[in-house]
Tab-separated table of C-alpha atoms in Angstrom:
chain	number	residue	atom	x	y	z
U	1075	MET	CA	95.633	51.585	-14.031
U	1076	PRO	CA	95.051	47.684	-14.016
U	1077	ARG	CA	96.168	46.133	-16.860
U	1078	ARG	CA	92.526	44.762	-17.466
U	1079	LEU	CA	91.227	47.952	-17.645
U	1080	LEU	CA	92.985	49.478	-20.024
U	1081	PRO	CA	91.715	47.285	-23.125
U	1082	ALA	CA	88.569	47.578	-22.024
U	1083	LEU	CA	89.000	51.361	-21.666
U	1084	LEU	CA	90.917	51.668	-25.287
U	1085	MET	CA	87.767	49.315	-26.902
U	1086	LEU	CA	85.019	51.885	-25.357
U	1087	LEU	CA	87.058	54.316	-27.079
U	1088	THR	CA	87.107	52.606	-30.819
U	1089	ALA	CA	83.426	51.851	-30.151
U	1090	GLY	CA	82.668	55.900	-29.426
U	1091	CYS	CA	81.070	54.695	-26.277
U	1092	LEU	CA	82.716	57.342	-24.617
U	1093	PRO	CA	82.961	61.246	-26.076
U	1094	ALA	CA	85.335	62.323	-27.837
U	1095	PRO	CA	87.591	65.469	-26.336
U	1096	GLY	CA	86.034	69.037	-27.475
U	1097	PRO	CA	87.153	72.180	-27.313
U	1098	ALA	CA	87.834	74.040	-24.815
U	1099	THR	CA	84.372	75.806	-23.392
U	1100	VAL	CA	84.345	79.014	-21.070
U	1101	PRO	CA	83.412	78.068	-17.318
U	1102	VAL	CA	80.017	79.196	-17.028
U	1103	PRO	CA	80.385	81.422	-13.953
U	1104	VAL	CA	82.408	83.766	-16.452
U	1105	THR	CA	79.619	82.994	-19.206
U	1106	THR	CA	77.117	84.569	-16.303
U	1107	VAL	CA	79.269	87.242	-15.354
U	1108	GLY	CA	79.497	88.268	-18.875
U	1109	ARG	CA	76.010	88.302	-19.816
U	1110	TYR	CA	75.018	90.458	-16.528
U	1111	TYR	CA	77.674	93.077	-17.651
U	1112	GLU	CA	75.607	92.703	-20.807
U	1113	ALA	CA	72.077	93.136	-19.323
U	1114	LEU	CA	73.564	96.432	-17.564
U	1115	GLY	CA	75.352	97.700	-20.094
U	1116	ALA	CA	72.185	97.227	-22.802
U	1117	GLY	CA	70.543	99.221	-20.076
U	1118	ARG	CA	68.080	96.141	-18.582
U	1119	TYR	CA	68.312	96.291	-15.227
U	1120	GLU	CA	65.253	93.709	-15.205
U	1121	ALA	CA	67.118	90.854	-16.408
U	1122	ALA	CA	70.786	92.099	-14.626
U	1123	PHE	CA	68.813	91.989	-11.155
U	1124	ALA	CA	67.755	88.722	-12.264
U	1125	PHE	CA	71.608	87.260	-11.609
U	1126	TRP	CA	71.542	88.487	-7.772
U	1127	ALA	CA	70.658	85.507	-5.483
U	1128	ALA	CA	67.542	85.630	-3.687
U	1129	ASP	CA	69.412	85.732	-0.178
U	1130	THR	CA	71.660	88.842	-1.061
U	1131	ALA	CA	70.755	92.343	-0.107
U	1132	MET	CA	70.679	93.801	-3.516
U	1133	HIS	CA	67.864	90.715	-4.361
U	1134	ARG	CA	66.395	92.179	-1.215
U	1135	ASP	CA	65.964	95.572	-2.203
U	1136	GLY	CA	64.015	94.852	-5.085
U	1137	PRO	CA	64.121	95.210	-9.337
U	1138	GLU	CA	63.218	99.357	-9.140
U	1139	ARG	CA	65.921	100.155	-6.200
U	1140	PHE	CA	68.263	97.988	-8.401
U	1141	ALA	CA	66.977	99.973	-11.575
U	1142	GLN	CA	67.198	103.639	-9.427
U	1143	ALA	CA	70.728	102.523	-8.872
U	1144	MET	CA	71.757	102.106	-12.094
U	1145	GLN	CA	70.161	105.147	-13.804
U	1146	PRO	CA	73.691	107.709	-12.964
U	1147	TYR	CA	75.293	105.448	-15.820
U	1148	GLN	CA	75.680	105.965	-19.101
U	1149	ALA	CA	77.788	103.048	-19.949
U	1150	VAL	CA	78.623	99.696	-18.380
U	1151	ALA	CA	81.147	97.298	-19.937
U	1152	ALA	CA	83.744	94.737	-18.179
U	1153	ARG	CA	85.751	92.046	-19.048
U	1154	THR	CA	86.486	88.682	-16.838
U	1155	LEU	CA	89.914	88.012	-15.714
U	1156	SER	CA	91.925	85.112	-14.490
U	1157	PRO	CA	92.800	83.441	-12.757
U	1158	ILE	CA	88.842	82.004	-11.631
U	1159	ARG	CA	88.758	80.683	-8.688
U	1160	ILE	CA	86.356	78.207	-7.510
U	1161	GLY	CA	85.643	75.727	-4.489
U	1162	ALA	CA	82.910	73.953	-2.808
U	1163	SER	CA	81.439	74.620	0.767
U	1164	GLY	CA	78.891	72.759	2.073
U	1165	MET	CA	76.487	72.095	-0.678
U	1166	ASP	CA	77.031	74.754	-2.750
U	1167	LEU	CA	79.875	75.214	-5.507
U	1168	LEU	CA	81.844	79.095	-4.843
U	1169	ALA	CA	83.692	81.617	-8.098
U	1170	ARG	CA	85.072	84.471	-7.417
U	1171	VAL	CA	85.654	85.822	-11.029
U	1172	PRO	CA	88.077	88.875	-11.304
U	1173	VAL	CA	86.962	91.744	-13.943
U	1174	GLU	CA	88.172	94.896	-15.155
U	1175	VAL	CA	85.099	97.102	-15.600
U	1176	ALA	CA	84.970	100.787	-17.616
U	1177	LEU	CA	81.895	102.963	-16.429
U	1178	THR	CA	80.415	106.359	-17.779
U	1179	ARG	CA	78.731	107.829	-15.025
U	1180	ARG	CA	77.349	110.739	-15.313
U	1181	GLY	CA	79.525	111.524	-18.038
U	1182	GLU	CA	83.157	110.784	-15.823
U	1183	ALA	CA	84.988	107.495	-17.110
U	1184	LEU	CA	85.370	105.338	-14.388
U	1185	GLN	CA	88.044	102.095	-14.326
U	1186	ARG	CA	87.614	99.182	-11.826
U	1187	ARG	CA	89.187	96.344	-10.813
U	1188	GLY	CA	87.951	93.191	-8.464
U	1189	GLU	CA	86.005	90.622	-8.424
U	1190	VAL	CA	82.198	88.905	-8.473
U	1191	THR	CA	81.424	85.932	-5.987
U	1192	LEU	CA	78.827	83.431	-7.195
U	1193	ARG	CA	77.355	80.435	-5.622
U	1194	CYS	CA	76.043	77.764	-7.376
U	1195	SER	CA	73.705	75.622	-5.224
U	1196	PRO	CA	72.706	72.135	-4.787
U	1197	LEU	CA	76.401	71.124	-6.064
U	1198	PRO	CA	75.265	68.193	-8.202
U	1199	ASP	CA	73.434	70.779	-10.669
U	1200	CYS	CA	75.917	73.445	-10.782
U	1201	GLN	CA	77.967	71.371	-13.978
U	1202	GLY	CA	76.570	73.165	-17.031
U	1203	ARG	CA	74.012	75.184	-15.699
U	1204	GLU	CA	74.380	78.293	-16.455
U	1205	SER	CA	70.953	79.434	-14.366
U	1206	VAL	CA	72.057	77.647	-10.979
U	1207	TRP	CA	74.470	80.767	-10.955
U	1208	LYS	CA	73.970	83.118	-9.182
U	1209	LEU	CA	75.740	86.218	-7.985
U	1210	THR	CA	75.911	87.089	-4.252
U	1211	GLY	CA	78.486	90.015	-4.119
U	1212	ILE	CA	80.717	92.143	-6.239
U	1213	THR	CA	83.717	94.042	-4.889
U	1214	LEU	CA	85.254	96.896	-7.341
U	1215	SER	CA	88.082	99.617	-6.251
U	1216	PRO	CA	89.683	101.985	-9.115
U	1217	GLY	CA	92.324	100.884	-11.154
């Protein structure tokens, strides 16, 4: 850092012009995944359906088919794992969030592990705006 910039930066910090570092926050894709699974677990299928990107097969099938596919599940709960991978692709930001999902399907308890893929676009709007993160895929395997 050039010597002239350091005093100016210190003056801005002491004048309160720059925000003080805050507590660590949970990445927005993680909260999006959590809210998706909370909606599923509560049986709010329309709310869960709204998390899907419009250009996905899940979304094209419509909310009624989505709700029908979820009917056999009596319980759904998930927890996000680490590491979360975030990268850019064109004007989109992509995130892969590892998950562990506990399901009860027709009375049978199931455990699944995998990841939820999300997309945020356009890229400049992705910082701190949960509404722009949409699910594009979920891959789960027994485990």
